[in-house]
Structure formats: structure tokens, C-alpha cells
Amino acid sequence: METVNQLASKGSFRAVKEPLAFLRVLEWLFAIFAFATCGGYSGGLRLRVDCINKSDSDLSIDIAFAYPFRLYQVNFDAPTCEGKRREKLSLIGDFSSSAEFFVTIAVFAFLYSLAATVVYIFFQNKYRENNRGPLIDFIVTVVFSFMWLVGSSAWAKGLSDVKVATDPDEVLLLMSACKQQSNKCMPVRSPVMSSLNTSVETGWHSSGTRYPQETMEKQSSSYNQGGYNQDSYGPSGGYNQQGGSFGQVGELGQQQSFSPSGPTSFANQI
């Protein structure tokens, strides 16, 4: 206990309030969040195969998978709808390289951020001596930034492939019973990928075109207030139901009128 008190008395915790140490603390937290969401993931899906002969059906086929996503090692049994015979299948794909690389970079970033924060607090004088500490810190930070970019990009592609390989509709295509139209195959439960999604993206990256309601209302009102009206088609449009006549104004100021009760007449006005 005395050792802890001595370290606390020697430490300069004001450094945490400075941008340098504060950013390291954030990196430390983000690193934990990254490797925890990916490295600790486990999920599964459930399928249903309804054969013509109900006794051969299997209404609950559970398939579980987890990190590091060597899906080709995930085996499951499925009915063939040909008596009691079942077939042994496995998922397709091996995405362990990108997942393990991402988690490894996150773990090392966690350790380095923790060590750097300790140095900032308890060994700040030695850190700033001869400027060697800041230079080494800068070089290591640049390397980690590059590795984070590579690891995140690789895992984002790997995650996209994992979603395709574990899609229940894609897994159903592996079963021979589902290739016969007389049998009914359908997904019961899809894997939950929310934690894996948060490891590579946030809500700020979501894309989509939205049309505000106000804009739609303006477009609707401008259409209603345009040249179309059931009673009259504008003051110069020339169509009027109430007067029982049809009129049209030309580009050169010529007005043509048509009356259903009399002969057709043309009048030129300049």
C-alpha cells in the first residue's frame, strides 16, 4: 500500500488532462472495444427443413460459429428427406487471417497505449529528456496508425465475406433436400452481427438518401398550385369550363376562341 502511495505522490496526473495523455487513454479504451467485440464474438443461425414425409423433417437445425471464423470447421447434420439418412455438411470459408490480424493489432495497441500513459504520468522528465522519447513515440504511433488502417480494411472485407457465408439462404443451398421443390426449406433465425459491425464501423458511416418531409410538401404544393385546375387552366391557359368556351393565347399575342354555339372566328390583336 505504501508503494502505491509513493507512486501516486511521484506521478503527475495532470498529464491526463493534456491532449497527449488524454488521447492515449482514448486509444486504450478503443483498443479494448475493438478486440473485445471481434475476439469475443460467438453467434449462430437456425434452419428448418420440412420434408414431404413429416417424419424425415428437421425443424430446428442449429449452426454455431465463433472467432476466429474458420467456418470450414463448422459441421452440422441435415436431413436428406430420403428416409432417416442424414448428410454431414460444413460452412464455407476461412476468414481467420484477417480477424486474427485485426485482434492482434488491437491487443498491441492496447498494451502500448497503457505503457505510454504510465510513462506520461510517472516518467515525464525522462520522456522529455533529449527529445528522444517524443521522437520514438511519434514513430511508433505512425506505425500503429498504418497497421490499424490495414487491419481494419482487411477485417471489413473479411466481415463482409463472413456475412455472406453465414447467410441462412446461402447455407440452405448446401443441402440436397432443399434442391427439391417438393421440400420446404426456410431460415428460422439469422446470426446477430451487431457487435461485429461496431468493430469496423459506426452510425456516422451509414449511407442513405433521405428526402425531408418539408421538401416533399413544397413539391406537392408547387404541383397543386401550378397550371392545372379543374375550374380553369390558368388565366392565360385558355381552358374554362364555366364559360363554355375554349380560348388560347399564342406567342405573338394572337387569341383564338372557339365557341360551341356559333361559327368559328379568328381575331388578330396586335
PDB file of C-alpha atoms in Angstrom, residues 43-198:
ATOM      1  CA  GLY A  43     -23.133 -16.477 -32.930  1.00  0.00           C
ATOM      2  CA  GLY A  44     -25.332 -18.923 -34.721  1.00  0.00           C
ATOM      3  CA  LEU A  45     -28.239 -19.490 -37.058  1.00  0.00           C
ATOM      4  CA  ARG A  46     -31.160 -21.882 -37.185  1.00  0.00           C
ATOM      5  CA  LEU A  47     -32.678 -23.539 -40.254  1.00  0.00           C
ATOM      6  CA  ARG A  48     -35.764 -25.586 -40.934  1.00  0.00           C
ATOM      7  CA  VAL A  49     -36.267 -28.414 -43.439  1.00  0.00           C
ATOM      8  CA  ASP A  50     -39.843 -29.627 -43.913  1.00  0.00           C
ATOM      9  CA  CYS A  51     -39.900 -32.835 -45.966  1.00  0.00           C
ATOM     10  CA  ILE A  52     -42.891 -34.362 -47.710  1.00  0.00           C
ATOM     11  CA  ASN A  53     -42.646 -37.218 -45.283  1.00  0.00           C
ATOM     12  CA  LYS A  54     -43.027 -35.360 -41.998  1.00  0.00           C
ATOM     13  CA  SER A  55     -41.098 -37.993 -40.083  1.00  0.00           C
ATOM     14  CA  ASP A  56     -37.951 -37.119 -42.046  1.00  0.00           C
ATOM     15  CA  SER A  57     -38.211 -33.388 -41.336  1.00  0.00           C
ATOM     16  CA  ASP A  58     -35.923 -31.413 -39.060  1.00  0.00           C
ATOM     17  CA  LEU A  59     -37.469 -28.170 -37.877  1.00  0.00           C
ATOM     18  CA  SER A  60     -34.525 -26.990 -35.789  1.00  0.00           C
ATOM     19  CA  ILE A  61     -31.034 -27.192 -37.322  1.00  0.00           C
ATOM     20  CA  ASP A  62     -28.706 -25.105 -35.162  1.00  0.00           C
ATOM     21  CA  ILE A  63     -25.341 -23.986 -36.535  1.00  0.00           C
ATOM     22  CA  ALA A  64     -22.942 -22.165 -34.182  1.00  0.00           C
ATOM     23  CA  PHE A  65     -19.730 -20.371 -35.155  1.00  0.00           C
ATOM     24  CA  ALA A  66     -17.294 -18.027 -33.409  1.00  0.00           C
ATOM     25  CA  TYR A  67     -13.968 -16.227 -33.635  1.00  0.00           C
ATOM     26  CA  PRO A  68     -11.567 -16.772 -35.456  1.00  0.00           C
ATOM     27  CA  PHE A  69     -14.177 -17.678 -38.118  1.00  0.00           C
ATOM     28  CA  ARG A  70     -12.692 -20.858 -39.572  1.00  0.00           C
ATOM     29  CA  LEU A  71     -16.080 -21.681 -40.982  1.00  0.00           C
ATOM     30  CA  TYR A  72     -14.938 -24.746 -42.888  1.00  0.00           C
ATOM     31  CA  GLN A  73     -14.504 -26.417 -39.494  1.00  0.00           C
ATOM     32  CA  VAL A  74     -18.129 -25.759 -38.513  1.00  0.00           C
ATOM     33  CA  ASN A  75     -20.004 -29.006 -39.189  1.00  0.00           C
ATOM     34  CA  PHE A  76     -23.704 -29.764 -38.950  1.00  0.00           C
ATOM     35  CA  ASP A  77     -26.121 -32.538 -39.906  1.00  0.00           C
ATOM     36  CA  ALA A  78     -29.044 -32.025 -42.273  1.00  0.00           C
ATOM     37  CA  PRO A  79     -31.847 -34.340 -43.383  1.00  0.00           C
ATOM     38  CA  THR A  80     -31.912 -35.628 -46.956  1.00  0.00           C
ATOM     39  CA  CYS A  81     -35.681 -36.278 -46.914  1.00  0.00           C
ATOM     40  CA  GLU A  82     -34.877 -39.813 -48.101  1.00  0.00           C
ATOM     41  CA  GLY A  83     -35.743 -41.905 -45.110  1.00  0.00           C
ATOM     42  CA  LYS A  84     -33.712 -41.455 -41.949  1.00  0.00           C
ATOM     43  CA  ARG A  85     -30.482 -40.814 -43.836  1.00  0.00           C
ATOM     44  CA  ARG A  86     -28.748 -37.566 -42.978  1.00  0.00           C
ATOM     45  CA  GLU A  87     -25.835 -35.788 -44.567  1.00  0.00           C
ATOM     46  CA  LYS A  88     -22.911 -34.093 -42.860  1.00  0.00           C
ATOM     47  CA  LEU A  89     -22.150 -30.610 -44.166  1.00  0.00           C
ATOM     48  CA  SER A  90     -19.921 -27.698 -43.213  1.00  0.00           C
ATOM     49  CA  LEU A  91     -19.886 -23.976 -43.802  1.00  0.00           C
ATOM     50  CA  ILE A  92     -17.649 -22.494 -46.465  1.00  0.00           C
ATOM     51  CA  GLY A  93     -14.684 -20.180 -45.956  1.00  0.00           C
ATOM     52  CA  ASP A  94     -11.743 -19.403 -43.700  1.00  0.00           C
ATOM     53  CA  PHE A  95     -11.564 -15.789 -42.531  1.00  0.00           C
ATOM     54  CA  SER A  96      -9.272 -16.293 -39.570  1.00  0.00           C
ATOM     55  CA  SER A  97      -6.298 -14.408 -41.055  1.00  0.00           C
ATOM     56  CA  SER A  98      -7.996 -11.014 -41.275  1.00  0.00           C
ATOM     57  CA  ALA A  99      -9.820 -11.458 -37.951  1.00  0.00           C
ATOM     58  CA  GLU A 100      -6.711 -12.546 -36.041  1.00  0.00           C
ATOM     59  CA  PHE A 101      -4.618  -9.782 -37.588  1.00  0.00           C
ATOM     60  CA  PHE A 102      -7.187  -7.186 -36.537  1.00  0.00           C
ATOM     61  CA  VAL A 103      -7.382  -8.509 -32.986  1.00  0.00           C
ATOM     62  CA  THR A 104      -3.578  -8.745 -32.711  1.00  0.00           C
ATOM     63  CA  ILE A 105      -3.130  -5.104 -33.726  1.00  0.00           C
ATOM     64  CA  ALA A 106      -5.820  -4.107 -31.229  1.00  0.00           C
ATOM     65  CA  VAL A 107      -4.109  -6.006 -28.383  1.00  0.00           C
ATOM     66  CA  PHE A 108      -0.693  -4.471 -29.113  1.00  0.00           C
ATOM     67  CA  ALA A 109      -2.257  -1.017 -29.403  1.00  0.00           C
ATOM     68  CA  PHE A 110      -3.894  -1.589 -26.014  1.00  0.00           C
ATOM     69  CA  LEU A 111      -0.576  -2.546 -24.426  1.00  0.00           C
ATOM     70  CA  TYR A 112       1.337   0.331 -25.985  1.00  0.00           C
ATOM     71  CA  SER A 113      -1.299   2.902 -25.048  1.00  0.00           C
ATOM     72  CA  LEU A 114      -1.239   1.643 -21.474  1.00  0.00           C
ATOM     73  CA  ALA A 115       2.554   1.753 -21.293  1.00  0.00           C
ATOM     74  CA  ALA A 116       2.699   5.211 -22.880  1.00  0.00           C
ATOM     75  CA  THR A 117       0.161   6.560 -20.398  1.00  0.00           C
ATOM     76  CA  VAL A 118       2.232   5.227 -17.480  1.00  0.00           C
ATOM     77  CA  VAL A 119       5.332   6.907 -18.906  1.00  0.00           C
ATOM     78  CA  TYR A 120       3.499  10.211 -19.336  1.00  0.00           C
ATOM     79  CA  ILE A 121       2.364  10.169 -15.710  1.00  0.00           C
ATOM     80  CA  PHE A 122       5.339   8.752 -13.778  1.00  0.00           C
ATOM     81  CA  PHE A 123       8.362   9.288 -16.046  1.00  0.00           C
ATOM     82  CA  GLN A 124       7.579  12.523 -17.810  1.00  0.00           C
ATOM     83  CA  ASN A 125      11.004  14.034 -17.117  1.00  0.00           C
ATOM     84  CA  LYS A 126      12.837  11.111 -18.691  1.00  0.00           C
ATOM     85  CA  TYR A 127      10.333  11.085 -21.551  1.00  0.00           C
ATOM     86  CA  ARG A 128      11.201  14.656 -22.483  1.00  0.00           C
ATOM     87  CA  GLU A 129      14.939  14.237 -21.973  1.00  0.00           C
ATOM     88  CA  ASN A 130      16.889  14.930 -25.191  1.00  0.00           C
ATOM     89  CA  ASN A 131      13.586  14.683 -27.100  1.00  0.00           C
ATOM     90  CA  ARG A 132      14.276  11.004 -27.752  1.00  0.00           C
ATOM     91  CA  GLY A 133      11.067   9.943 -26.021  1.00  0.00           C
ATOM     92  CA  PRO A 134       8.737  12.074 -28.162  1.00  0.00           C
ATOM     93  CA  LEU A 135      10.555  11.009 -31.340  1.00  0.00           C
ATOM     94  CA  ILE A 136      10.255   7.297 -30.552  1.00  0.00           C
ATOM     95  CA  ASP A 137       6.641   7.815 -29.501  1.00  0.00           C
ATOM     96  CA  PHE A 138       5.890   9.564 -32.779  1.00  0.00           C
ATOM     97  CA  ILE A 139       7.450   6.809 -34.911  1.00  0.00           C
ATOM     98  CA  VAL A 140       5.595   4.052 -33.057  1.00  0.00           C
ATOM     99  CA  THR A 141       2.329   5.995 -33.345  1.00  0.00           C
ATOM    100  CA  VAL A 142       2.741   6.341 -37.115  1.00  0.00           C
ATOM    101  CA  VAL A 143       3.421   2.609 -37.447  1.00  0.00           C
ATOM    102  CA  PHE A 144       0.366   1.737 -35.366  1.00  0.00           C
ATOM    103  CA  SER A 145      -1.794   4.132 -37.396  1.00  0.00           C
ATOM    104  CA  PHE A 146      -0.771   2.410 -40.615  1.00  0.00           C
ATOM    105  CA  MET A 147      -1.302  -1.044 -39.145  1.00  0.00           C
ATOM    106  CA  TRP A 148      -4.718  -0.010 -37.843  1.00  0.00           C
ATOM    107  CA  LEU A 149      -5.698   1.138 -41.318  1.00  0.00           C
ATOM    108  CA  VAL A 150      -4.548  -2.104 -42.928  1.00  0.00           C
ATOM    109  CA  GLY A 151      -6.080  -4.309 -40.245  1.00  0.00           C
ATOM    110  CA  SER A 152      -9.423  -2.509 -40.258  1.00  0.00           C
ATOM    111  CA  SER A 153      -9.667  -2.647 -44.054  1.00  0.00           C
ATOM    112  CA  ALA A 154      -8.818  -6.348 -44.133  1.00  0.00           C
ATOM    113  CA  TRP A 155     -11.293  -7.183 -41.388  1.00  0.00           C
ATOM    114  CA  ALA A 156     -14.038  -5.116 -43.020  1.00  0.00           C
ATOM    115  CA  LYS A 157     -13.658  -7.254 -46.156  1.00  0.00           C
ATOM    116  CA  GLY A 158     -13.486 -10.420 -44.050  1.00  0.00           C
ATOM    117  CA  LEU A 159     -16.620  -9.454 -42.146  1.00  0.00           C
ATOM    118  CA  SER A 160     -18.481  -8.925 -45.398  1.00  0.00           C
ATOM    119  CA  ASP A 161     -17.478 -12.443 -46.509  1.00  0.00           C
ATOM    120  CA  VAL A 162     -18.483 -13.890 -43.135  1.00  0.00           C
ATOM    121  CA  LYS A 163     -21.946 -12.392 -43.516  1.00  0.00           C
ATOM    122  CA  VAL A 164     -22.333 -13.992 -46.937  1.00  0.00           C
ATOM    123  CA  ALA A 165     -21.044 -17.390 -45.793  1.00  0.00           C
ATOM    124  CA  THR A 166     -23.375 -17.457 -42.762  1.00  0.00           C
ATOM    125  CA  ASP A 167     -26.435 -16.131 -44.551  1.00  0.00           C
ATOM    126  CA  PRO A 168     -29.208 -18.702 -43.925  1.00  0.00           C
ATOM    127  CA  ASP A 169     -30.351 -18.542 -47.544  1.00  0.00           C
ATOM    128  CA  GLU A 170     -26.824 -19.384 -48.709  1.00  0.00           C
ATOM    129  CA  VAL A 171     -26.474 -22.229 -46.204  1.00  0.00           C
ATOM    130  CA  LEU A 172     -29.758 -23.745 -47.363  1.00  0.00           C
ATOM    131  CA  LEU A 173     -28.292 -24.081 -50.846  1.00  0.00           C
ATOM    132  CA  LEU A 174     -25.748 -26.554 -49.470  1.00  0.00           C
ATOM    133  CA  MET A 175     -28.464 -29.061 -48.534  1.00  0.00           C
ATOM    134  CA  SER A 176     -29.502 -31.632 -51.110  1.00  0.00           C
ATOM    135  CA  ALA A 177     -33.040 -31.767 -49.689  1.00  0.00           C
ATOM    136  CA  CYS A 178     -33.520 -28.063 -50.419  1.00  0.00           C
ATOM    137  CA  LYS A 179     -32.780 -28.604 -54.106  1.00  0.00           C
ATOM    138  CA  GLN A 180     -36.073 -30.477 -54.466  1.00  0.00           C
ATOM    139  CA  GLN A 181     -39.089 -28.233 -54.870  1.00  0.00           C
ATOM    140  CA  SER A 182     -41.323 -30.669 -53.024  1.00  0.00           C
ATOM    141  CA  ASN A 183     -39.459 -29.964 -49.769  1.00  0.00           C
ATOM    142  CA  LYS A 184     -39.777 -26.695 -47.904  1.00  0.00           C
ATOM    143  CA  CYS A 185     -36.613 -25.114 -46.528  1.00  0.00           C
ATOM    144  CA  MET A 186     -36.613 -21.811 -44.689  1.00  0.00           C
ATOM    145  CA  PRO A 187     -34.471 -19.862 -42.203  1.00  0.00           C
ATOM    146  CA  VAL A 188     -35.687 -19.642 -38.615  1.00  0.00           C
ATOM    147  CA  ARG A 189     -33.055 -17.363 -37.072  1.00  0.00           C
ATOM    148  CA  SER A 190     -30.252 -15.336 -38.622  1.00  0.00           C
ATOM    149  CA  PRO A 191     -26.945 -14.618 -36.849  1.00  0.00           C
ATOM    150  CA  VAL A 192     -26.727 -11.325 -34.964  1.00  0.00           C
ATOM    151  CA  MET A 193     -23.812  -9.293 -36.340  1.00  0.00           C
ATOM    152  CA  SER A 194     -24.305  -6.054 -34.410  1.00  0.00           C
ATOM    153  CA  SER A 195     -21.168  -6.447 -32.285  1.00  0.00           C
ATOM    154  CA  LEU A 196     -19.056  -7.280 -35.334  1.00  0.00           C
ATOM    155  CA  ASN A 197     -20.462  -4.294 -37.204  1.00  0.00           C
ATOM    156  CA  THR A 198     -19.429  -1.944 -34.418  1.00  0.00           C
TER     157      THR A 198
END
